Amino acid sequence: MTNATISDSQRNLTTPLELLAVLARFHDEEARAVSFYFSRSSFADKAHREERVSVEHLVDEARSRNHSEVIDPGLSKDLEQILSMESGIRESPAVFRAIFACSNRQIWHEVNLPIRADIGHLDCTKHFLLVPLLRAMEACTPYCAVMIERGKARIFSIRGNEVVEMKDLLESEDLSLDADDSRVGWSHHIDADVEERTKAYMKDLTHQLQQLIQSSQFQYLVVGCRKDVWSEIEPHLAKAGLSSMVAGHFTLSNFEMSPNDVVQAATPVFEKKRRQRYTELWEGINETVEQSAIGVDQVLRNLEIGRVQTLLLGDLAGTHVTECSHCNSWSLNLLNDICASCGTTGPTVMPAEELLLRKALLTRATIVAPDKASLSSFGEVGAMLRY
């Protein structure tokens, strides 16, 4: 059995997005594709017992939904292995976990992401359930935050609630006045010199930030500084073409703030920018009718012919479709027990968002999946088309 745990040290080998594309191709007619999700955003003093009961309950429910008199040995093995992970879940319930398993096909993939969520789901179906992982990945979009003072700066890599200070990447410069300077007393000359040195430092800092962002996976930059410092650095960021990369800025209260404090200050700025991106995409879909598709039926039709360039998964809770395992045709009519295309009985009922995601992955469309907190601002599903 292959065991692939996606961690930061392995992301250069297998990224979650690459894993999604692989899992999207998987199909097991006997419904032995196990999808397990677990995370808690908060937990009480009795969390140890509560987490144990939660995982046990999910496994028991999965077993009861299996209609065979004797549960498949491979499926039973996968469920037992998930149950055996209770101790790790108990120790860190706030980690977002996703497991995709099928012992009969020698598959076991585990993804751990540094975000807190309220999810507990375990299902055994013909396809892996991938949308919760995609939304969690979206919430873990990496960005960087830079704290700026005159003559010095600190920079942090942030991904979800995980933060790392990248030390010694940015140069500093002493802009203080020299008491032994022969010009002391000629204040206007000294002030002009400090101002020029400050401008030079801000320009050089911007160049360093530009190089760092271009050579990394960071999507956005959040700036923390005083108002007067922002007025000095902002023109340099604009001139360097970084304005589109700057998610925003916040007022820096303390240059020596801890990494966790940096996350607390930067996250609202980053999330506001991300919501703005979602809103602009949805407005573009609504306003360009000839180049877009809205609704499950229209988007699925365009996915099938490869026209979808960008898919926006909105609020599709409770919306289901059927898919035929033999000819892969789909229908919004859940009452049909026979496939209208090939006459095969027993089409599979599944969440519409899962079929949309799978078809988007297989056609290499760009997929945008807002978190649940942002879903109320959009419709069910929309897409920008390629032509």
CSV table of N, CA and C in Angstrom, one decimal, residues 149-204:
chain,number,residue,atom,x,y,z
A,149,GLU,N,9.6,49.4,9.2
A,149,GLU,CA,10.0,50.7,9.9
A,149,GLU,C,11.1,51.3,9.1
A,150,ARG,N,11.4,52.6,9.4
A,150,ARG,CA,12.4,53.3,8.7
A,150,ARG,C,13.8,52.5,8.9
A,151,GLY,N,14.3,52.0,7.9
A,151,GLY,CA,15.6,51.4,8.0
A,151,GLY,C,15.6,49.9,8.4
A,152,LYS,N,14.5,49.3,8.6
A,152,LYS,CA,14.4,47.9,8.9
A,152,LYS,C,13.1,47.3,8.6
A,153,ALA,N,13.1,46.0,8.4
A,153,ALA,CA,11.8,45.3,8.0
A,153,ALA,C,11.9,43.8,8.4
A,154,ARG,N,10.8,43.2,8.7
A,154,ARG,CA,10.7,41.8,9.0
A,154,ARG,C,9.6,41.2,8.1
A,155,ILE,N,9.9,40.0,7.6
A,155,ILE,CA,8.9,39.4,6.7
A,155,ILE,C,8.5,38.0,7.2
A,156,PHE,N,7.3,37.6,6.9
A,156,PHE,CA,6.7,36.4,7.4
A,156,PHE,C,6.0,35.6,6.3
A,157,SER,N,6.1,34.3,6.3
A,157,SER,CA,5.4,33.5,5.4
A,157,SER,C,4.1,33.0,6.2
A,158,ILE,N,2.9,33.2,5.6
A,158,ILE,CA,1.7,32.8,6.3
A,158,ILE,C,0.9,31.8,5.5
A,159,ARG,N,0.4,30.8,6.0
A,159,ARG,CA,-0.4,29.8,5.3
A,159,ARG,C,-1.4,29.3,6.3
A,160,GLY,N,-2.7,29.7,6.2
A,160,GLY,CA,-3.7,29.4,7.2
A,160,GLY,C,-3.3,30.0,8.6
A,161,ASN,N,-3.2,29.2,9.6
A,161,ASN,CA,-2.7,29.7,10.9
A,161,ASN,C,-1.3,29.3,11.2
A,162,GLU,N,-0.5,29.0,10.1
A,162,GLU,CA,0.9,28.6,10.2
A,162,GLU,C,1.7,29.8,9.8
A,163,VAL,N,2.6,30.3,10.6
A,163,VAL,CA,3.4,31.4,10.3
A,163,VAL,C,4.9,31.1,10.6
A,164,VAL,N,5.8,31.6,9.7
A,164,VAL,CA,7.2,31.4,9.8
A,164,VAL,C,7.9,32.7,9.5
A,165,GLU,N,8.7,33.2,10.4
A,165,GLU,CA,9.5,34.4,10.0
A,165,GLU,C,10.7,34.0,9.2
A,166,MET,N,10.8,34.7,8.1
A,166,MET,CA,11.9,34.4,7.2
A,166,MET,C,13.1,35.4,7.5
A,167,LYS,N,13.9,35.0,8.4
A,167,LYS,CA,14.9,35.9,8.9
A,167,LYS,C,16.1,36.1,7.9
A,168,ASP,N,16.7,37.2,8.0
A,168,ASP,CA,17.9,37.6,7.2
A,168,ASP,C,17.7,37.6,5.7
A,169,LEU,N,16.4,37.8,5.3
A,169,LEU,CA,16.1,37.9,3.8
A,169,LEU,C,16.1,39.4,3.4
A,170,LEU,N,15.8,40.3,4.4
A,170,LEU,CA,15.7,41.7,4.1
A,170,LEU,C,16.8,42.5,4.8
A,171,GLU,N,17.5,43.3,4.1
A,171,GLU,CA,18.6,44.1,4.6
A,171,GLU,C,18.0,45.3,5.5
A,172,SER,N,18.8,45.7,6.4
A,172,SER,CA,18.5,46.8,7.2
A,172,SER,C,19.5,47.9,7.1
A,173,GLU,N,19.2,49.1,7.5
A,173,GLU,CA,20.1,50.2,7.4
A,173,GLU,C,19.9,51.2,8.6
A,174,ASP,N,21.0,51.6,9.2
A,174,ASP,CA,20.9,52.6,10.3
A,174,ASP,C,20.7,54.0,9.8
A,175,LEU,N,19.5,54.5,10.0
A,175,LEU,CA,19.1,55.8,9.6
A,175,LEU,C,19.2,56.9,10.7
A,176,SER,N,19.7,56.5,11.8
A,176,SER,CA,19.8,57.4,12.9
A,176,SER,C,20.8,58.5,12.7
A,177,LEU,N,20.7,59.6,13.4
A,177,LEU,CA,21.6,60.7,13.3
A,177,LEU,C,22.9,60.4,13.9
A,178,ASP,N,24.0,60.9,13.3
A,178,ASP,CA,25.3,60.7,13.9
A,178,ASP,C,25.7,61.9,14.7
A,179,ALA,N,25.9,61.7,16.0
A,179,ALA,CA,26.2,62.9,16.9
A,179,ALA,C,27.6,63.5,16.6
A,180,ASP,N,28.5,62.7,15.9
A,180,ASP,CA,29.8,63.2,15.6
A,180,ASP,C,29.8,63.9,14.2
A,181,ASP,N,28.7,63.9,13.5
A,181,ASP,CA,28.6,64.5,12.2
A,181,ASP,C,29.0,66.0,12.3
A,182,SER,N,29.9,66.4,11.4
A,182,SER,CA,30.3,67.8,11.5
A,182,SER,C,29.2,68.8,11.1
A,183,ARG,N,28.1,68.2,10.6
A,183,ARG,CA,27.1,69.1,10.2
A,183,ARG,C,26.0,69.3,11.2
A,184,VAL,N,26.2,68.7,12.4
A,184,VAL,CA,25.2,68.8,13.5
A,184,VAL,C,25.1,70.3,13.8
A,185,GLY,N,23.9,70.7,13.9
A,185,GLY,CA,23.6,72.2,14.0
A,185,GLY,C,23.0,72.7,12.7
A,186,TRP,N,23.4,72.1,11.6
A,186,TRP,CA,22.8,72.4,10.3
A,186,TRP,C,21.6,71.5,10.0
A,187,SER,N,20.6,71.7,10.8
A,187,SER,CA,19.5,70.7,10.8
A,187,SER,C,18.9,70.4,9.5
A,188,HIS,N,18.8,71.5,8.7
A,188,HIS,CA,18.1,71.3,7.4
A,188,HIS,C,18.9,70.4,6.5
A,189,HIS,N,20.3,70.4,6.6
A,189,HIS,CA,21.1,69.5,5.8
A,189,HIS,C,21.0,68.1,6.3
A,190,ILE,N,20.9,67.9,7.6
A,190,ILE,CA,20.8,66.6,8.2
A,190,ILE,C,19.4,66.0,7.8
A,191,ASP,N,18.4,66.8,8.0
A,191,ASP,CA,17.0,66.3,7.6
A,191,ASP,C,17.0,65.8,6.2
A,192,ALA,N,17.6,66.6,5.3
A,192,ALA,CA,17.6,66.3,3.9
A,192,ALA,C,18.3,65.0,3.6
A,193,ASP,N,19.4,64.8,4.3
A,193,ASP,CA,20.3,63.6,4.2
A,193,ASP,C,19.5,62.4,4.6
A,194,VAL,N,18.9,62.5,5.8
A,194,VAL,CA,18.1,61.4,6.3
A,194,VAL,C,16.9,61.0,5.4
A,195,GLU,N,16.3,62.0,4.9
A,195,GLU,CA,15.2,61.8,3.9
A,195,GLU,C,15.6,61.1,2.7
A,196,GLU,N,16.8,61.5,2.2
A,196,GLU,CA,17.3,60.8,1.0
A,196,GLU,C,17.7,59.4,1.3
A,197,ARG,N,18.3,59.2,2.4
A,197,ARG,CA,18.7,57.8,2.8
A,197,ARG,C,17.4,56.9,3.0
A,198,THR,N,16.4,57.5,3.6
A,198,THR,CA,15.1,56.8,3.8
A,198,THR,C,14.5,56.4,2.4
A,199,LYS,N,14.5,57.3,1.5
A,199,LYS,CA,13.9,57.0,0.1
A,199,LYS,C,14.7,55.9,-0.5
A,200,ALA,N,16.0,56.0,-0.4
A,200,ALA,CA,16.9,55.0,-1.0
A,200,ALA,C,16.6,53.6,-0.3
A,201,TYR,N,16.4,53.6,1.0
A,201,TYR,CA,16.1,52.3,1.7
A,201,TYR,C,14.8,51.7,1.2
A,202,MET,N,13.8,52.6,1.1
A,202,MET,CA,12.4,52.1,0.7
A,202,MET,C,12.5,51.6,-0.7
A,203,LYS,N,13.2,52.2,-1.6
A,203,LYS,CA,13.3,51.7,-2.9
A,203,LYS,C,14.1,50.4,-3.0
A,204,ASP,N,15.1,50.3,-2.2
A,204,ASP,CA,15.9,49.0,-2.2
A,204,ASP,C,15.0,47.9,-1.6
